[in-house]
Coordinates of C-alpha atoms in Angstrom, one line a residue:
M1 CA 41.7 69.5 101.8
N2 CA 40.8 69.5 105.7
E3 CA 36.9 70.0 105.8
Q4 CA 36.9 71.7 108.9
L5 CA 34.9 75.1 108.0
H6 CA 37.0 78.2 108.7
V7 CA 35.0 81.4 108.4
V8 CA 36.7 84.9 108.3
L9 CA 34.7 87.9 109.2
G10 CA 35.7 91.0 107.4
A11 CA 37.7 92.1 104.3
G12 CA 40.1 94.5 105.4
P13 CA 43.4 94.0 105.1
A14 CA 43.8 91.4 108.0
G15 CA 40.7 89.3 107.2
T16 CA 41.8 89.2 103.4
A17 CA 45.2 87.8 104.4
I18 CA 43.6 85.5 106.8
A19 CA 41.5 84.3 104.1
A20 CA 44.2 84.0 101.7
E21 CA 46.7 82.1 104.3
L22 CA 43.5 79.4 105.1
A23 CA 43.6 78.8 101.4
R24 CA 46.9 78.5 101.3
Q25 CA 47.2 75.7 103.9
D26 CA 44.2 73.7 102.1
L27 CA 41.8 74.4 104.8
A28 CA 38.0 75.1 103.7
V29 CA 37.4 78.8 104.0
R30 CA 34.3 81.4 103.5
H31 CA 34.9 84.7 103.7
V32 CA 32.3 87.2 104.6
S33 CA 32.0 90.9 104.2
R34 CA 29.1 93.3 104.3
G35 CA 30.8 94.7 100.8
E36 CA 32.0 93.2 97.9
I37 CA 34.8 90.8 98.2
P38 CA 37.0 90.4 95.1
R39 CA 37.2 86.6 94.0
A40 CA 41.1 86.1 93.8
D41 CA 41.1 83.0 94.9
E42 CA 38.3 80.3 93.7
R43 CA 39.2 78.1 96.7
I44 CA 37.6 80.4 98.8
E45 CA 33.9 81.1 99.3
T46 CA 32.3 84.2 99.6
V47 CA 29.5 85.9 101.1
R48 CA 27.9 89.1 101.8
A49 CA 26.4 89.8 105.2
D50 CA 25.6 92.6 107.7
L51 CA 27.3 91.2 110.7
S52 CA 25.6 93.5 113.1
T53 CA 22.8 91.4 114.2
P54 CA 23.1 87.6 115.7
A55 CA 20.5 86.2 113.1
A56 CA 22.5 87.6 110.3
A57 CA 26.0 86.7 112.0
I58 CA 24.5 83.4 112.6
A59 CA 23.1 82.5 109.0
A60 CA 26.5 83.8 107.6
T61 CA 28.5 81.6 110.0
E62 CA 26.5 78.0 109.2
G63 CA 28.5 75.2 109.6
A64 CA 31.9 77.1 111.1
A65 CA 34.4 75.3 113.0
V66 CA 36.4 78.1 113.9
V67 CA 35.7 82.3 113.4
Y68 CA 37.9 84.9 112.7
H69 CA 36.4 87.9 113.9
A70 CA 38.4 90.5 111.8
V71 CA 35.7 93.4 111.1
N72 CA 36.2 96.7 111.6
V73 CA 34.6 99.6 111.1
P74 CA 35.7 103.6 110.6
Y75 CA 37.3 105.1 113.8
H76 CA 34.2 107.5 113.6
L77 CA 31.9 104.4 114.2
Q78 CA 34.1 102.0 116.4
V79 CA 32.3 102.9 119.9
E80 CA 28.8 102.6 118.7
V81 CA 29.1 100.0 116.3
L82 CA 31.9 97.6 117.4
P83 CA 29.9 96.3 120.8
G84 CA 27.0 95.6 118.7
I85 CA 29.1 93.2 116.2
A86 CA 30.9 91.3 119.3
E87 CA 27.6 90.2 120.4
A88 CA 26.4 89.5 117.2
V89 CA 29.7 87.4 116.5
L90 CA 29.5 85.6 120.1
A91 CA 26.0 84.4 119.5
A92 CA 27.3 83.1 116.2
T93 CA 30.0 81.3 117.4
A94 CA 28.0 79.8 120.7
R95 CA 25.6 79.0 118.2
H96 CA 27.4 76.9 116.5
G97 CA 29.7 75.5 118.9
A98 CA 32.6 77.2 116.9
R99 CA 35.8 78.4 118.3
L100 CA 36.3 82.3 118.2
I101 CA 40.0 83.5 116.9
V102 CA 39.5 88.0 117.5
V103 CA 41.9 90.0 115.6
D104 CA 43.2 92.8 118.3
T105 CA 45.3 95.8 118.7
L106 CA 47.5 97.4 121.0
Y107 CA 44.9 100.0 122.0
P108 CA 44.0 98.6 125.5
Y109 CA 47.5 99.3 126.8
G110 CA 47.3 103.0 126.6
E111 CA 50.6 104.3 127.1
A112 CA 52.1 101.7 129.7
D113 CA 55.2 99.8 129.7
G114 CA 55.8 101.4 126.0
E115 CA 59.7 100.0 126.2
A116 CA 58.5 96.4 126.4
I117 CA 54.8 95.4 125.7
T118 CA 54.2 91.8 127.0
E119 CA 50.8 90.3 127.4
A120 CA 51.4 90.8 131.3
T121 CA 51.4 94.9 130.7
P122 CA 48.5 96.5 132.6
W123 CA 45.8 97.6 130.7
A124 CA 45.6 101.2 131.2
A125 CA 44.1 103.1 128.1
T126 CA 42.5 106.5 128.7
S127 CA 41.2 106.8 125.1
R128 CA 37.6 106.2 124.1
K129 CA 39.0 103.6 121.8
G130 CA 41.3 102.2 124.0
R131 CA 38.9 101.8 126.4
L132 CA 36.2 100.3 124.5
R133 CA 38.6 97.5 122.9
A134 CA 39.7 96.7 126.5
E135 CA 36.0 96.4 127.1
L136 CA 35.4 94.1 124.5
D137 CA 38.6 91.9 125.3
R138 CA 37.1 91.3 128.5
R139 CA 34.1 90.6 127.2
Y140 CA 35.4 87.9 125.1
L141 CA 37.3 86.2 128.0
E142 CA 34.7 86.1 130.2
A143 CA 32.9 84.2 127.3
H144 CA 35.8 81.9 127.2
R145 CA 35.6 81.5 130.9
T146 CA 32.0 80.9 131.2
G147 CA 32.1 78.3 128.7
E148 CA 30.0 80.6 126.3
T149 CA 32.5 79.9 123.4
S150 CA 36.2 79.1 123.3
V151 CA 37.9 82.2 122.5
A152 CA 41.7 83.7 121.8
L153 CA 42.8 86.6 120.9
G154 CA 45.6 88.0 118.7
R155 CA 47.2 91.2 119.3
A156 CA 49.3 92.9 116.6
A157 CA 51.1 96.5 116.2
D158 CA 50.7 98.7 113.4
F159 CA 50.0 96.9 110.3
F160 CA 52.3 96.9 107.1
G161 CA 52.3 94.8 104.1
P162 CA 50.6 93.9 100.9
G163 CA 47.1 94.9 100.9
V164 CA 47.5 97.4 103.9
L165 CA 46.7 100.9 102.6
T166 CA 45.8 102.8 105.7
S167 CA 48.3 102.6 108.2
T168 CA 51.5 104.4 109.8
L169 CA 53.4 102.5 107.3
A170 CA 51.5 102.3 104.4
G171 CA 49.8 104.3 101.7
A172 CA 51.4 107.3 103.1
F173 CA 54.7 106.0 102.5
F174 CA 55.4 103.3 100.0
P175 CA 54.1 104.8 96.8
A176 CA 55.8 108.0 97.7
A177 CA 58.9 106.1 98.0
L178 CA 58.5 104.3 94.9
A179 CA 57.9 107.7 93.0
G180 CA 60.5 109.8 95.1
T181 CA 58.2 112.1 96.4
P182 CA 58.1 113.0 100.2
V183 CA 57.2 110.0 102.3
L184 CA 55.1 110.5 105.4
G185 CA 56.5 109.8 109.4
L186 CA 54.2 110.1 112.2
G187 CA 55.8 111.7 115.4
D188 CA 59.3 111.1 116.8
L189 CA 61.1 109.0 113.9
S190 CA 64.1 108.5 116.7
L191 CA 61.9 106.4 118.9
P192 CA 61.4 102.7 118.7
H193 CA 58.1 101.5 117.3
S194 CA 56.5 98.3 116.5
Y195 CA 55.1 97.0 113.0
S196 CA 53.4 93.9 112.2
Y197 CA 53.8 92.6 109.0
I198 CA 50.7 91.3 107.7
G199 CA 52.0 88.2 106.8
D200 CA 53.2 87.4 109.7
V201 CA 49.2 88.4 111.5
A202 CA 47.7 85.9 109.2
R203 CA 49.9 83.2 109.9
G204 CA 49.9 83.6 113.6
L205 CA 45.7 83.7 113.4
V206 CA 45.7 80.6 111.5
T207 CA 47.9 79.1 113.9
L208 CA 45.8 80.2 117.0
G209 CA 42.9 78.7 114.9
T210 CA 44.3 75.2 114.3
E211 CA 45.8 74.8 117.3
P212 CA 43.1 74.8 120.4
R213 CA 45.9 75.0 122.9
G214 CA 46.1 79.0 122.5
D215 CA 42.4 79.1 123.4
G216 CA 41.3 81.6 126.7
R217 CA 43.9 83.9 126.5
V218 CA 45.8 87.0 124.5
W219 CA 48.8 86.5 122.4
H220 CA 51.2 88.9 120.9
L221 CA 51.4 87.6 117.3
P222 CA 54.7 87.3 115.9
T223 CA 56.2 90.9 115.4
N224 CA 59.9 92.0 115.1
P225 CA 61.8 93.8 117.8
A226 CA 60.9 97.6 117.6
I227 CA 63.1 99.6 115.8
A228 CA 63.2 103.5 115.3
T229 CA 61.0 104.6 112.2
A230 CA 64.0 106.3 110.9
E231 CA 65.8 102.8 110.8
V232 CA 62.9 101.5 108.9
H233 CA 63.0 104.3 106.6
R234 CA 67.1 103.8 105.9
I235 CA 66.1 99.7 105.2
V236 CA 63.8 100.9 102.5
E237 CA 66.3 103.7 101.2
E238 CA 68.9 100.6 100.8
L239 CA 66.1 98.5 98.9
L240 CA 65.5 101.2 96.7
G241 CA 69.0 102.3 96.1
T242 CA 67.8 106.1 96.9
K243 CA 67.5 108.6 99.6
L244 CA 64.1 109.2 101.0
E245 CA 62.8 112.4 101.9
V246 CA 60.2 112.7 104.7
H247 CA 57.9 115.0 105.8
T248 CA 57.1 114.4 109.7
L249 CA 53.8 115.0 111.4
T250 CA 54.6 115.8 115.1
E251 CA 50.8 116.6 115.5
P252 CA 47.8 115.0 114.6
V253 CA 46.7 117.0 111.2
A254 CA 45.1 115.8 108.1
Y255 CA 47.6 114.3 105.3
G256 CA 47.2 112.2 102.3
P257 CA 44.8 109.3 102.6
F258 CA 44.1 110.5 106.6
D259 CA 41.6 113.1 106.2
E260 CA 40.2 115.5 108.5
Q261 CA 37.4 112.9 110.0
L262 CA 39.9 110.0 110.1
I263 CA 42.8 112.5 111.8
A264 CA 40.3 113.7 113.9
E265 CA 39.4 110.2 115.4
Y266 CA 43.1 109.0 115.4
A267 CA 44.5 112.2 117.6
E268 CA 43.7 110.4 121.0
L269 CA 45.9 107.4 119.5
F270 CA 48.7 109.9 118.2
Y271 CA 50.5 109.0 121.4
Q272 CA 51.9 105.9 120.1
N273 CA 54.0 107.9 117.7
L274 CA 55.0 110.1 120.6
I275 CA 56.5 107.1 123.3
P276 CA 58.4 104.0 122.7
Q277 CA 56.2 101.1 121.5
N278 CA 57.9 97.8 121.9
M279 CA 55.6 94.9 121.5
V280 CA 57.1 91.5 122.6
S281 CA 56.0 88.4 121.3
T282 CA 58.1 86.1 122.8
A283 CA 55.3 83.9 124.2
F284 CA 53.9 83.1 120.9
E285 CA 57.2 82.3 119.3
T286 CA 58.2 80.0 122.0
E287 CA 54.8 78.2 122.3
F288 CA 54.2 77.8 118.3
G289 CA 57.6 77.9 117.0
Q290 CA 56.3 80.8 114.6
R291 CA 59.2 83.7 114.1
P292 CA 58.6 87.1 112.2
T293 CA 59.6 87.8 108.9
P294 CA 62.9 89.5 108.7
W295 CA 62.5 93.3 108.3
R296 CA 64.5 93.9 104.7
E297 CA 62.3 90.6 103.5
A298 CA 59.0 91.9 104.6
L299 CA 59.7 95.2 103.2
G300 CA 61.1 94.1 99.9
A301 CA 57.6 92.3 99.4
T302 CA 55.7 95.2 100.4
L303 CA 57.3 97.6 98.3
D304 CA 57.1 94.5 95.2
W305 CA 53.0 94.7 96.1
Y306 CA 52.9 98.5 96.0
R307 CA 55.6 98.5 92.8
A308 CA 52.4 96.1 91.1
A309 CA 49.3 97.7 92.6
F310 CA 50.1 101.3 91.7
A311 CA 51.8 100.3 88.3

């Protein structure tokens, strides 16, 4: 085992997948979360800690060579809580001389250049959460520029895959598809839309964690070229051998796992489902030689996971 310690912060889908990928690559890994972390792999050290203060973050990351910031909070708390967590994580990585890998979103781009979103696309967010993410990203990159700590940002589109339950292609879609009941679609299903497979997200972030040449910039993690959400549905129909009945939400209203509080906060981001959104990951794929998992393989693995999880 490589004894250099990799510390993963956050136990949502991204953090959990990153920890599993680190263990798969035989890297020393500690997984930190405020809540309980199911111990599914004995190779992974688990620690419970509230990372909202520098002291707690410093203690939880003691000995780290690389820190992966995958902490998230409910939508309605993000603007208030995430800046403090960011400062605590930066303080911890600076104290330990660790490199910081940040799990990032497409929110900073807003509605800019949806037909081909690259790392050079302007940051044009108008939503509160989009402006917040852009401000945090500028802070991370400034920390790298000034030598406070080494930072790389890995951006992904909407997650899907094993372990992903709350996303536009997750818990309101796959269980219903398997059960033969109406599945949820958001917005205009004929438009191209980017979805990032959680396995590719984790592998991409671990690549950034083990390859310092990626430091100091934003990277788009490996993601298949956007296709229409209706085409995603068609592939699932082929894999299941059955026709899907789709319930489409053309505006943000509560439905299934998207309760009123969540959907009220997501409303300002609903534009993502009403415009083309094609995140291009060519730069990462070229630099690191890592390609996204083909659609059919990724969707098949996702269906298998949901089939087992909801059995």
